[in-house]
XYZ file of C-alpha atoms in Angstrom:
728
model
C 0.000 0.000 0.000
C 1.327 3.414 -0.950
C 1.082 5.987 1.849
C 1.681 9.602 0.824
C 2.754 11.975 3.578
C 2.312 15.746 3.624
C 3.999 18.139 6.042
C 1.557 20.352 7.960
C 2.111 23.171 10.446
C 4.699 22.765 13.209
C 5.599 19.040 13.414
C 2.224 17.652 12.373
C 2.148 15.328 9.376
C -0.686 13.968 7.292
C -0.726 10.454 5.806
C -3.062 9.713 2.904
C -3.874 6.200 1.722
C -6.894 4.730 -0.061
C -9.781 6.984 1.029
C -8.366 7.791 4.462
C -6.379 10.611 6.001
C -4.530 10.212 9.299
C -3.022 13.126 11.216
C -0.068 12.576 13.555
C 1.447 15.070 15.969
C 3.938 14.995 18.829
C 3.467 15.764 22.535
C 4.268 19.289 23.662
C 7.440 18.027 25.366
C 8.706 17.018 21.931
C 7.832 20.456 20.494
C 4.494 19.326 19.119
C 1.008 20.637 19.860
C -0.348 17.387 21.325
C -3.289 17.614 18.909
C -3.154 13.992 17.700
C -1.441 10.714 18.533
C 2.180 10.352 17.492
C 3.321 7.934 14.777
C 4.618 5.471 17.368
C 1.289 5.605 19.208
C -0.490 4.559 16.040
C 2.003 1.738 15.651
C 1.326 0.445 19.165
C -2.429 0.733 18.773
C -2.363 -1.110 15.451
C -1.257 -4.398 17.031
C -3.961 -4.246 19.704
C -6.670 -3.420 17.152
C -5.413 -6.114 14.788
C -5.599 -8.692 17.587
C -9.114 -7.536 18.427
C -10.126 -7.878 14.778
C -9.064 -11.531 14.671
C -10.924 -12.209 17.915
C -14.020 -10.633 16.381
C -13.711 -12.699 13.193
C -13.369 -15.909 15.220
C -16.393 -15.089 17.384
C -18.570 -13.942 14.492
C -17.979 -17.186 12.601
C -19.202 -19.149 15.641
C -22.004 -16.826 16.788
C -20.143 -15.995 19.987
C -21.231 -12.571 21.328
C -18.365 -10.140 21.948
C -20.155 -7.660 24.208
C -18.457 -9.031 27.331
C -15.044 -9.709 25.799
C -12.362 -7.177 26.662
C -8.852 -6.895 25.237
C -5.914 -4.767 26.304
C -2.270 -4.398 25.364
C 0.607 -3.176 27.485
C 4.073 -2.451 26.180
C 6.868 -3.440 28.526
C 10.046 -1.564 27.656
C 13.479 -3.004 28.410
C 15.217 -0.425 30.662
C 18.542 -1.006 28.925
C 17.210 -0.926 25.342
C 14.052 1.035 24.635
C 13.749 -0.569 21.204
C 13.366 -3.958 22.843
C 9.772 -4.312 23.995
C 7.280 -6.960 24.995
C 3.765 -6.494 23.622
C 1.613 -8.068 26.307
C -1.921 -8.697 25.048
C -4.531 -9.813 27.565
C -8.054 -10.972 26.758
C -10.818 -11.176 29.359
C -13.396 -13.819 28.417
C -16.757 -14.616 30.047
C -17.068 -17.948 31.863
C -19.667 -19.085 29.322
C -17.011 -19.487 26.603
C -15.842 -23.104 26.330
C -12.248 -24.231 26.668
C -12.232 -25.135 22.975
C -13.236 -21.604 21.980
C -10.811 -20.079 24.484
C -8.015 -21.936 22.747
C -9.436 -20.901 19.348
C -9.494 -17.235 20.375
C -5.923 -17.503 21.627
C -4.826 -19.020 18.331
C -6.744 -16.431 16.312
C -4.670 -13.663 17.908
C -1.522 -15.455 16.775
C -2.722 -14.854 13.205
C -2.694 -11.062 13.676
C -1.019 -9.576 10.590
C 0.709 -6.767 12.516
C 2.097 -9.285 14.988
C 3.409 -11.563 12.245
C 5.093 -8.719 10.353
C 6.811 -7.500 13.529
C 7.947 -11.019 14.455
C 9.258 -11.688 10.956
C 11.115 -8.395 10.969
C 10.297 -6.019 8.120
C 13.114 -4.759 5.930
C 13.336 -0.997 5.413
C 14.714 0.472 2.190
C 15.137 4.232 1.956
C 15.679 5.830 -1.459
C 16.006 9.414 -2.652
C 14.181 9.839 -5.971
C 13.625 12.698 -8.400
C 9.870 12.081 -8.629
C 7.571 9.856 -6.585
C 5.161 9.561 -9.507
C 7.863 8.551 -11.992
C 9.268 5.894 -9.676
C 6.482 3.749 -11.001
C 7.570 0.197 -10.284
C 9.339 0.059 -6.929
C 7.482 -3.175 -6.443
C 7.094 -6.752 -7.294
C 9.820 -9.394 -6.951
C 12.645 -7.252 -8.284
C 15.493 -9.160 -9.806
C 13.324 -12.063 -10.902
C 14.605 -11.708 -14.472
C 18.072 -12.684 -13.301
C 16.886 -15.769 -11.426
C 16.609 -18.021 -14.456
C 14.030 -18.980 -17.048
C 10.917 -20.776 -15.797
C 8.616 -22.112 -18.481
C 5.100 -23.268 -17.639
C 2.372 -24.824 -19.765
C 0.299 -22.233 -21.591
C 2.994 -19.529 -21.738
C 5.287 -18.989 -24.728
C 7.916 -17.031 -22.769
C 9.579 -17.696 -19.394
C 7.672 -16.317 -16.416
C 10.565 -14.030 -15.521
C 10.632 -12.463 -18.969
C 6.842 -12.119 -19.062
C 6.843 -10.376 -15.666
C 9.640 -8.023 -16.773
C 7.817 -7.161 -20.005
C 4.492 -6.465 -18.311
C 6.105 -4.470 -15.521
C 7.882 -2.288 -18.098
C 4.598 -1.675 -19.956
C 2.855 -0.576 -16.760
C 5.782 1.624 -15.797
C 5.648 3.251 -19.210
C 1.996 4.092 -18.640
C 2.817 5.658 -15.273
C 0.988 2.948 -13.326
C 2.514 2.383 -9.907
C 1.536 -1.178 -9.085
C 1.677 -2.446 -5.517
C 1.063 -5.862 -4.027
C -1.649 -5.562 -1.386
C -1.648 -9.196 -0.200
C -0.342 -12.709 -0.787
C -2.076 -16.020 0.025
C -0.542 -19.507 0.191
C -2.627 -21.629 2.552
C -1.902 -25.010 0.919
C 1.132 -26.262 -1.032
C 1.497 -25.175 -4.665
C -1.469 -22.790 -4.561
C -0.583 -19.079 -4.568
C -2.715 -15.990 -5.041
C -2.186 -12.261 -4.687
C -3.999 -8.955 -4.976
C -2.350 -6.075 -6.854
C -3.591 -2.537 -7.467
C -2.656 0.853 -8.831
C -1.304 2.823 -5.859
C -2.690 6.084 -7.261
C -6.125 4.620 -8.043
C -6.814 1.554 -5.863
C -10.148 0.952 -7.624
C -7.962 -0.480 -10.416
C -7.013 -3.891 -9.043
C -6.716 -7.510 -10.067
C -6.152 -10.893 -8.468
C -3.711 -13.484 -9.688
C -3.368 -17.196 -9.037
C -0.904 -19.941 -9.821
C 1.101 -22.887 -8.570
C 4.087 -20.625 -7.713
C 4.643 -17.034 -6.623
C 5.941 -16.169 -10.074
C 3.014 -17.708 -11.946
C 0.519 -15.992 -9.610
C 2.233 -12.626 -10.139
C 2.293 -13.215 -13.883
C -1.441 -13.980 -13.740
C -2.229 -10.791 -11.792
C -0.141 -8.570 -14.082
C -1.634 -10.143 -17.182
C -5.133 -9.557 -15.887
C -4.248 -5.960 -15.008
C -2.983 -5.278 -18.521
C -5.965 -7.026 -20.106
C -8.365 -4.873 -18.091
C -6.532 -1.699 -18.956
C -6.657 -2.542 -22.657
C -10.342 -3.443 -22.529
C -11.237 -0.459 -20.289
C -12.816 -2.811 -17.762
C -11.661 -0.816 -14.732
C -13.828 2.048 -15.978
C -16.915 0.021 -16.875
C -20.108 1.989 -16.038
C -18.097 4.945 -14.689
C -18.448 8.560 -15.857
C -15.185 9.528 -17.545
C -15.698 13.263 -17.185
C -16.664 15.979 -19.628
C -13.174 16.379 -21.114
C -13.061 12.755 -22.260
C -16.724 12.835 -23.337
C -15.963 15.659 -25.787
C -12.530 14.506 -26.991
C -11.776 13.054 -30.419
C -12.457 9.578 -29.107
C -13.794 8.218 -25.819
C -12.697 4.570 -25.820
C -10.436 3.868 -28.811
C -9.157 5.892 -31.780
C -10.922 3.523 -34.209
C -14.344 3.781 -32.533
C -17.289 4.892 -34.669
C -20.225 7.065 -33.612
C -23.724 6.519 -34.998
C -26.177 9.417 -34.886
C -29.498 8.645 -33.201
C -32.509 8.376 -35.495
C -35.454 10.729 -34.972
C -37.782 7.783 -34.292
C -35.167 6.186 -31.991
C -34.725 3.150 -34.243
C -31.340 1.439 -34.261
C -29.074 3.268 -36.714
C -28.042 1.368 -39.814
C -24.556 -0.154 -39.598
C -24.690 -1.206 -35.934
C -24.161 -4.956 -35.393
C -24.895 -7.486 -38.165
C -27.972 -9.558 -38.956
C -26.757 -12.476 -36.856
C -26.354 -10.258 -33.767
C -29.573 -8.323 -34.364
C -31.501 -11.601 -34.249
C -30.036 -12.179 -30.797
C -30.105 -8.686 -29.322
C -33.230 -7.285 -30.979
C -35.478 -10.269 -31.789
C -38.744 -8.379 -31.194
C -37.611 -4.985 -32.516
C -37.876 -3.499 -29.020
C -34.282 -2.294 -28.703
C -34.032 1.464 -29.212
C -31.088 3.589 -30.175
C -31.361 5.434 -26.851
C -30.812 2.116 -25.052
C -27.292 2.048 -26.499
C -26.039 5.524 -25.598
C -22.559 5.254 -24.106
C -22.682 5.296 -20.283
C -19.080 6.426 -19.801
C -19.449 9.672 -21.743
C -23.191 10.176 -21.454
C -22.926 12.150 -24.670
C -26.367 11.560 -26.190
C -25.886 14.324 -28.760
C -22.930 12.451 -30.161
C -24.993 9.279 -30.514
C -23.953 5.667 -30.058
C -20.276 4.788 -29.623
C -19.376 1.473 -31.267
C -16.154 -0.548 -31.324
C -15.029 -2.484 -34.435
C -14.755 -6.267 -34.092
C -13.659 -8.753 -36.736
C -16.135 -11.530 -37.568
C -14.122 -14.747 -37.657
C -16.223 -16.524 -40.261
C -15.340 -14.091 -43.059
C -13.067 -11.345 -41.665
C -15.721 -8.612 -41.978
C -15.824 -5.668 -39.534
C -18.876 -5.456 -37.273
C -19.525 -2.517 -34.942
C -20.595 -3.400 -31.392
C -21.982 -0.584 -29.200
C -19.754 -0.053 -26.173
C -22.949 0.059 -24.107
C -23.963 -3.439 -25.189
C -20.551 -4.854 -24.328
C -20.376 -3.319 -20.857
C -23.963 -4.316 -20.028
C -23.857 -7.955 -21.094
C -20.301 -9.327 -21.100
C -18.531 -7.755 -18.094
C -14.957 -9.149 -18.134
C -15.738 -12.407 -19.912
C -13.502 -13.101 -22.911
C -10.691 -10.624 -22.208
C -7.015 -11.525 -22.120
C -3.451 -10.366 -22.617
C -0.595 -12.595 -23.711
C 2.960 -12.769 -24.956
C 1.461 -13.031 -28.460
C -2.002 -13.004 -30.021
C -2.556 -16.797 -30.213
C -1.619 -17.147 -26.533
C -4.020 -14.324 -25.589
C -6.839 -15.781 -27.690
C -6.376 -19.230 -26.156
C -6.823 -17.676 -22.723
C -9.895 -15.725 -23.910
C -11.540 -18.768 -25.421
C -10.675 -20.961 -22.437
C -12.359 -18.453 -20.152
C -15.432 -18.353 -22.374
C -15.732 -22.147 -22.363
C -15.151 -22.295 -18.611
C -18.093 -19.994 -17.919
C -20.452 -21.268 -20.590
C -19.959 -24.914 -19.619
C -20.146 -24.025 -15.931
C -23.465 -22.290 -16.552
C -24.818 -25.268 -18.490
C -23.772 -27.697 -15.752
C -25.222 -25.628 -12.918
C -28.492 -24.640 -14.617
C -29.210 -28.112 -16.014
C -28.033 -29.810 -12.788
C -25.701 -32.063 -14.759
C -23.932 -34.776 -12.763
C -20.240 -34.922 -13.658
C -17.934 -37.945 -13.428
C -15.150 -38.048 -10.826
C -11.544 -37.991 -11.969
C -9.978 -41.381 -11.071
C -7.267 -41.352 -8.418
C -4.709 -42.875 -10.785
C -5.187 -39.902 -13.139
C -4.760 -37.373 -10.315
C -1.536 -39.103 -9.278
C 0.005 -37.978 -12.584
C 0.007 -34.441 -11.177
C 1.663 -34.711 -7.726
C 1.928 -30.950 -7.093
C -1.813 -30.508 -7.659
C -2.583 -33.574 -5.578
C -0.504 -32.136 -2.709
C -2.738 -29.071 -2.579
C -5.882 -31.200 -2.627
C -4.583 -33.448 0.144
C -3.692 -30.387 2.246
C -7.302 -29.183 1.996
C -8.533 -32.647 2.985
C -6.169 -32.614 5.975
C -7.743 -29.319 7.099
C -11.161 -30.995 7.159
C -12.457 -29.906 3.747
C -13.509 -32.856 1.530
C -12.623 -32.179 -2.112
C -14.310 -33.705 -5.157
C -12.495 -33.548 -8.521
C -14.785 -33.671 -11.543
C -14.295 -33.873 -15.309
C -16.410 -31.009 -16.680
C -15.613 -31.638 -20.355
C -19.095 -33.117 -20.966
C -17.655 -36.243 -22.495
C -14.556 -34.652 -23.992
C -16.360 -31.827 -25.813
C -14.820 -28.916 -23.883
C -11.474 -28.280 -22.106
C -13.012 -27.737 -18.656
C -12.367 -29.190 -15.174
C -14.066 -28.728 -11.797
C -12.790 -28.842 -8.212
C -15.546 -28.806 -5.583
C -14.899 -28.184 -1.906
C -17.293 -29.142 0.894
C -17.280 -27.480 4.315
C -18.677 -29.899 6.930
C -18.610 -27.117 9.551
C -21.189 -25.023 7.710
C -22.700 -27.383 5.143
C -21.505 -25.056 2.379
C -20.175 -26.064 -1.021
C -17.899 -24.204 -3.404
C -17.615 -25.402 -7.021
C -14.630 -23.965 -8.893
C -14.124 -24.434 -12.635
C -11.039 -23.981 -14.784
C -10.389 -24.311 -18.500
C -7.397 -24.682 -20.822
C -6.505 -26.972 -23.728
C -4.165 -28.842 -21.349
C -5.933 -31.183 -18.885
C -3.255 -30.424 -16.279
C -3.493 -26.639 -16.619
C -7.305 -26.714 -16.473
C -7.157 -28.828 -13.306
C -4.559 -26.535 -11.731
C -6.641 -23.465 -12.572
C -9.711 -25.026 -10.966
C -7.788 -25.519 -7.731
C -6.060 -22.132 -7.687
C -9.350 -20.376 -8.520
C -10.941 -22.163 -5.571
C -8.477 -20.618 -3.116
C -7.782 -17.294 -4.821
C -7.643 -14.631 -2.124
C -9.242 -16.922 0.455
C -8.274 -17.996 3.937
C -9.615 -21.124 5.616
C -12.049 -18.857 7.502
C -13.222 -17.429 4.177
C -14.403 -20.905 3.212
C -17.032 -20.630 5.954
C -18.993 -18.199 3.784
C -19.749 -20.537 0.880
C -23.477 -21.249 0.325
C -25.323 -24.481 1.012
C -26.503 -26.723 -1.861
C -30.195 -27.009 -2.657
C -32.716 -29.232 -4.435
C -34.590 -26.065 -5.481
C -34.060 -26.037 -9.244
C -35.416 -22.500 -9.592
C -32.807 -21.126 -7.184
C -30.061 -22.839 -9.161
C -31.226 -21.777 -12.614
C -32.112 -18.125 -11.999
C -29.852 -15.670 -13.882
C -28.673 -13.921 -10.720
C -27.207 -17.205 -9.442
C -25.013 -17.428 -12.518
C -23.864 -13.841 -11.986
C -22.775 -14.816 -8.446
C -20.879 -17.779 -9.875
C -19.222 -15.471 -12.391
C -18.175 -12.845 -9.838
C -16.585 -15.087 -7.213
C -17.975 -18.627 -7.670
C -20.176 -18.268 -4.573
C -23.470 -19.081 -6.270
C -25.649 -22.025 -5.275
C -25.289 -25.492 -6.792
C -27.675 -28.434 -6.772
C -27.422 -31.401 -4.436
C -27.859 -33.495 -7.589
C -24.308 -32.479 -8.497
C -23.077 -35.000 -5.896
C -24.956 -38.020 -7.213
C -22.896 -41.064 -8.170
C -25.183 -41.538 -11.175
C -23.300 -39.252 -13.539
C -24.556 -38.040 -16.915
C -21.228 -38.401 -18.764
C -18.371 -40.882 -18.685
C -14.951 -39.683 -17.566
C -12.721 -38.586 -20.449
C -9.006 -37.878 -20.076
C -9.174 -35.267 -22.809
C -6.314 -33.314 -24.379
C -6.614 -30.298 -26.683
C -3.022 -29.131 -26.136
C -0.422 -28.189 -28.727
C 1.337 -25.011 -29.744
C -0.528 -21.779 -29.000
C -1.497 -21.580 -32.691
C -2.806 -25.170 -32.684
C -4.731 -24.656 -29.448
C -6.171 -21.425 -30.815
C -7.431 -23.197 -33.948
C -8.932 -26.080 -31.974
C -10.880 -23.805 -29.639
C -12.258 -21.707 -32.491
C -13.273 -24.979 -34.196
C -15.352 -25.999 -31.167
C -17.360 -22.781 -31.406
C -17.779 -23.234 -35.154
C -19.152 -26.734 -34.574
C -21.632 -25.238 -32.098
C -22.843 -22.911 -34.843
C -21.604 -19.779 -33.070
C -20.294 -16.633 -34.742
C -17.203 -15.244 -33.044
C -16.056 -11.600 -33.012
C -12.540 -10.507 -32.065
C -11.013 -7.114 -31.273
C -7.261 -6.717 -30.779
C -6.010 -3.888 -28.559
C -2.294 -3.186 -28.796
C -2.018 0.617 -28.482
C -0.708 0.342 -24.903
C 2.299 -1.761 -25.877
C 0.877 -5.158 -24.962
C -0.938 -7.789 -26.981
C -4.483 -7.955 -25.657
C -7.771 -8.988 -27.163
C -11.449 -9.339 -26.449
C -13.652 -12.066 -27.895
C -17.452 -11.896 -28.020
C -19.568 -14.970 -28.743
C -23.186 -13.760 -28.965
C -25.764 -16.039 -27.340
C -22.951 -17.881 -25.566
C -20.510 -15.686 -23.624
C -22.884 -13.088 -22.132
C -23.030 -12.850 -18.345
C -26.211 -10.803 -17.993
C -29.512 -11.479 -19.788
C -30.049 -9.733 -23.125
C -33.231 -8.182 -21.688
C -31.043 -5.975 -19.478
C -30.311 -3.796 -22.511
C -33.912 -2.610 -22.272
C -34.944 -3.137 -18.661
C -31.779 -2.692 -16.597
C -29.298 -0.811 -18.767
C -26.464 0.963 -16.978
C -27.154 4.079 -19.017
C -30.168 4.758 -16.817
C -27.488 6.827 -15.071
C -27.986 9.457 -17.772
C -31.499 10.178 -16.481
C -30.137 11.280 -13.101
C -26.380 11.891 -13.155
C -26.272 15.597 -13.969
C -29.127 16.574 -11.662
C -27.768 14.584 -8.731
C -24.281 16.046 -9.098
C -25.815 19.532 -9.373
C -28.215 18.850 -6.500
C -27.340 21.925 -4.443
C -28.055 24.394 -7.248
C -31.343 22.914 -8.528
C -34.441 25.040 -8.055
C -37.651 23.595 -6.631
C -39.061 22.671 -10.046
C -35.908 20.757 -10.965
C -35.874 19.009 -7.586
C -39.520 18.049 -7.962
C -38.792 16.698 -11.429
C -35.833 14.656 -10.148
C -37.721 13.076 -7.270
C -40.695 12.329 -9.536
C -38.420 10.540 -12.010
C -36.911 8.526 -9.183
C -40.355 7.583 -7.874
C -41.669 6.660 -11.331
C -38.567 4.642 -12.240
C -39.481 1.748 -9.923
C -35.794 1.471 -9.037
C -35.022 -0.335 -5.798
C -34.860 2.200 -2.960
C -31.687 0.548 -1.674
C -29.582 0.992 -4.815
C -26.705 3.241 -3.828
C -26.277 6.467 -5.735
C -22.671 5.788 -6.730
C -23.845 2.664 -8.606
C -26.815 4.457 -10.114
C -24.869 7.341 -11.661
C -21.415 5.779 -12.125
C -19.467 7.957 -9.699
C -16.883 6.645 -7.234
C -17.685 8.544 -4.045
C -15.548 8.017 -0.966
C -17.470 5.245 0.790
C -16.690 6.822 4.169
C -18.780 9.902 3.324
C -22.535 10.449 3.236
C -22.346 10.518 -0.565
C -20.620 7.141 -0.479
C -23.437 5.564 1.562
C -26.299 7.455 -0.048
C -29.163 5.352 -1.407
C -32.068 6.306 -3.635
C -34.288 6.218 -0.553
C -32.209 8.714 1.406
C -31.772 10.980 -1.603
C -35.547 11.133 -2.100
C -35.959 11.810 1.611
C -33.544 14.758 1.498
C -35.220 16.154 -1.612
C -38.653 15.988 0.059
C -37.222 17.853 3.049
C -35.747 20.503 0.743
C -39.152 20.889 -0.928
C -40.965 21.077 2.418
C -42.929 17.897 1.616
C -42.810 16.772 5.234
C -45.379 13.963 5.022
C -43.486 12.307 2.166
C -40.243 12.768 4.103
C -41.757 11.266 7.256
C -42.761 8.086 5.407
C -39.239 7.603 4.084
C -37.609 8.378 7.453
C -39.546 5.491 8.961
C -38.418 3.186 6.149
C -34.818 4.373 6.511
C -34.763 3.614 10.233
C -36.406 0.238 9.764
C -34.285 -1.170 6.971
C -31.229 0.979 6.293
C -27.787 -0.043 7.507
C -25.923 3.225 7.954
C -23.550 4.922 10.371
C -24.521 5.504 13.989
C -24.354 9.282 13.431
C -26.655 9.132 10.416
C -29.188 6.932 12.175
C -29.272 9.283 15.169
C -29.869 12.214 12.819
C -32.884 10.447 11.316
C -34.106 9.221 14.690
C -34.208 12.854 15.797
C -35.750 13.784 12.455
C -38.526 11.235 12.933
C -39.393 12.642 16.354
C -39.402 16.264 15.189
C -41.504 15.424 12.108
C -44.079 13.738 14.340
C -44.415 17.002 16.252
C -44.321 19.235 13.169
C -47.177 17.296 11.566
C -49.292 17.151 14.710
C -51.363 20.293 15.282
C -51.682 19.588 18.991
C -47.946 19.461 19.816
C -45.309 22.191 19.949
C -41.604 21.562 19.381
C -40.669 24.066 22.110
C -42.143 21.686 24.702
C -39.693 18.949 23.713
C -36.643 20.886 22.574
C -34.681 20.809 25.842
C -34.812 17.031 26.232
C -34.382 16.380 22.516
C -31.194 18.450 22.711
C -30.020 16.517 25.773
C -30.688 13.264 23.914
C -29.253 14.078 20.469
C -26.976 17.075 21.052
C -27.181 20.663 19.878
C -25.503 20.082 16.507
C -27.858 17.268 15.503
C -30.927 19.246 16.547
C -29.763 22.345 14.679
C -29.371 20.286 11.499
C -32.693 18.479 11.962
C -34.673 21.652 12.569
C -32.790 23.454 9.801
C -33.607 20.599 7.391
C -37.298 20.881 8.232
C -37.596 24.668 8.053
C -35.423 24.976 4.937
C -32.318 26.595 6.443
C -30.281 23.396 5.892
C -30.504 21.505 2.609
C -29.117 18.055 1.877
C -27.432 17.705 5.249
C -24.165 15.762 5.013
C -23.829 16.011 1.232
C -20.934 18.188 0.123
C -21.465 20.367 -2.946
C -20.275 19.040 -6.267
C -21.179 19.308 -9.948
C -20.493 17.711 -13.322
C -16.924 18.973 -12.844
C -16.674 16.496 -9.939
C -14.983 18.929 -7.561
C -14.228 17.363 -4.185
C -14.692 13.818 -5.502
C -11.044 12.820 -5.198
C -11.625 9.091 -5.495
C -13.405 9.446 -8.824
C -10.926 12.023 -10.076
C -8.104 9.545 -9.378
C -9.963 7.001 -11.493
C -10.283 9.519 -14.335
C -6.586 10.411 -14.025
C -5.820 6.719 -14.402
C -7.948 6.557 -17.556
C -6.346 9.674 -19.011
C -2.986 7.883 -18.997
C -4.472 5.228 -21.287
C -6.274 7.809 -23.388
C -3.047 9.722 -23.988
C -1.110 6.546 -24.848
C -3.778 5.572 -27.387
C -3.746 9.036 -28.912
C 0.043 8.891 -29.362
C -0.156 5.372 -30.822
C -2.832 6.457 -33.310
C -0.710 9.395 -34.477
C 2.460 7.359 -34.986
């Protein structure tokens, strides 16, 4: 994690990281003002709070209440060496907690991250640099290129060379990549989380059998998502980008909207129109680009090459972001390698969906076959030793597809986690299934997996597949575990050179009667591609283009960002549109309008319900506001401060709307209960002196929205690189 420090007045300093700011000072005796804890105080407190966190996690997973658990830490300093200290942590537990759980709580504290880092002994490196921003890759396993050449299946260059190449590309773009976490809970299964230090919303996860392969995976995914603009999916890119020569790619094409809102000629081809507009209900306005919101400019479309005949077909960017998410994106050392990864991913998800929705029973992989892959078997046996039964399935549907499945059962919770992996090599597909299973997870994290069901509707509903796509935590059928399988085991093999594998995977889709569309993105210095297979590789239902399109943001974005300067007519229009939209009251505003607010602010937690409530207060529509206050207090999960504000609001509204009561009669005790500041803001909100309490002013220029501006700055780096590449 990158922590940027600013020097303030006297000896105070300010540390900024993620969406947080921490102020540190020094005691007066050390020439400070004593206005905040010192850096060392924060350090001491961090170990105590970290220990408490692990106690809380342990207790929550076992429904043990923590109200009567107390924890303290004392630091015993060696009188002869003040840098030698004992951190003495004591935990007071109620008598009702069993000996087994007492031991478990004790062991959970041993897992405290701060404690482990201190005990291991961190290494400090201090460098003087010309520019913090230009020192873009002070990260990642430096020196790995000199450690040898490690080849793995599926990669055409050594891991070390691939890592060096990708790191150089990211450095050239000005991306400062940092490793946020590593995981290695069983042998030969590694995962990590990396992110852009300047814009942590841009992150990826990697997995592999070694540290190097996991890092290579994470970097490759990062580059693929940069090239395909996935980090910025659904997000407003700002007015400068919206009005620039291009929004997404230099070769994009804009189609002017028709007066009758029909789809403009030249968008998609007949094959795709049959899939995406079968009943002629899709309108041009449904396909306006969400990122720019530039309706006057029309529909932004990206050129893809149709594989059957090499013709160019234009896909609206809106359609891609609404239906495909990240499915079918990849980067590689060369185009065939990247396309093999794309196609493998597409098969993995399509076959997974078919198996889950149709409740197909897969055959087990025989033990003698698993024994051919001892490193994979070691990871599986380690999970079994931890008390998690593992079932290895052949998901190729009789050798049709290069897909495997590793399913973990959790006897402690009754939960099941089915992980799928795909690749032309049987071994690589099996390894990917296992590494995907444990990517970013601890053993405790496996307590959150859902329970199987015999309810076929729950298994087959579209939202369940979306959950499986996001993190494989959707529900699966109990029928999956039947010994009466629907296919015989097949020890399949589609492997060869990258070119041969590429041809074989395209041939499978051709045999299925599917058209395939490919776009290659290489303006950023890497080989990346995106493959779309209509009616096969979508994640969301096609109906979402009409009924749940992300560009609904365009109906609200400008007014919400300009909230503080809207007159009463504009406010009334906004709240009426929100009411008539039938949108869920609990959708958060940042999702609705595609703006990354700081989640620690009122904007960051604001829902449609609370926004409507605040608008009704601003309009003096107290009865409408009262109804929503009651709903907010009953169902909304918000901060303690915000709930107290609305609790006071509810009480004052009751009085304001009752002709027989006077606020003056209650004001003294209300103030004693809620405090003067809360009451001032409540009364001001009701009488019109305070509008939109807690929401800072902003506009379409996004002033004050630092988190979103960092995201746009990240995108501008790509935009500039593409502009330069197009001009060369």
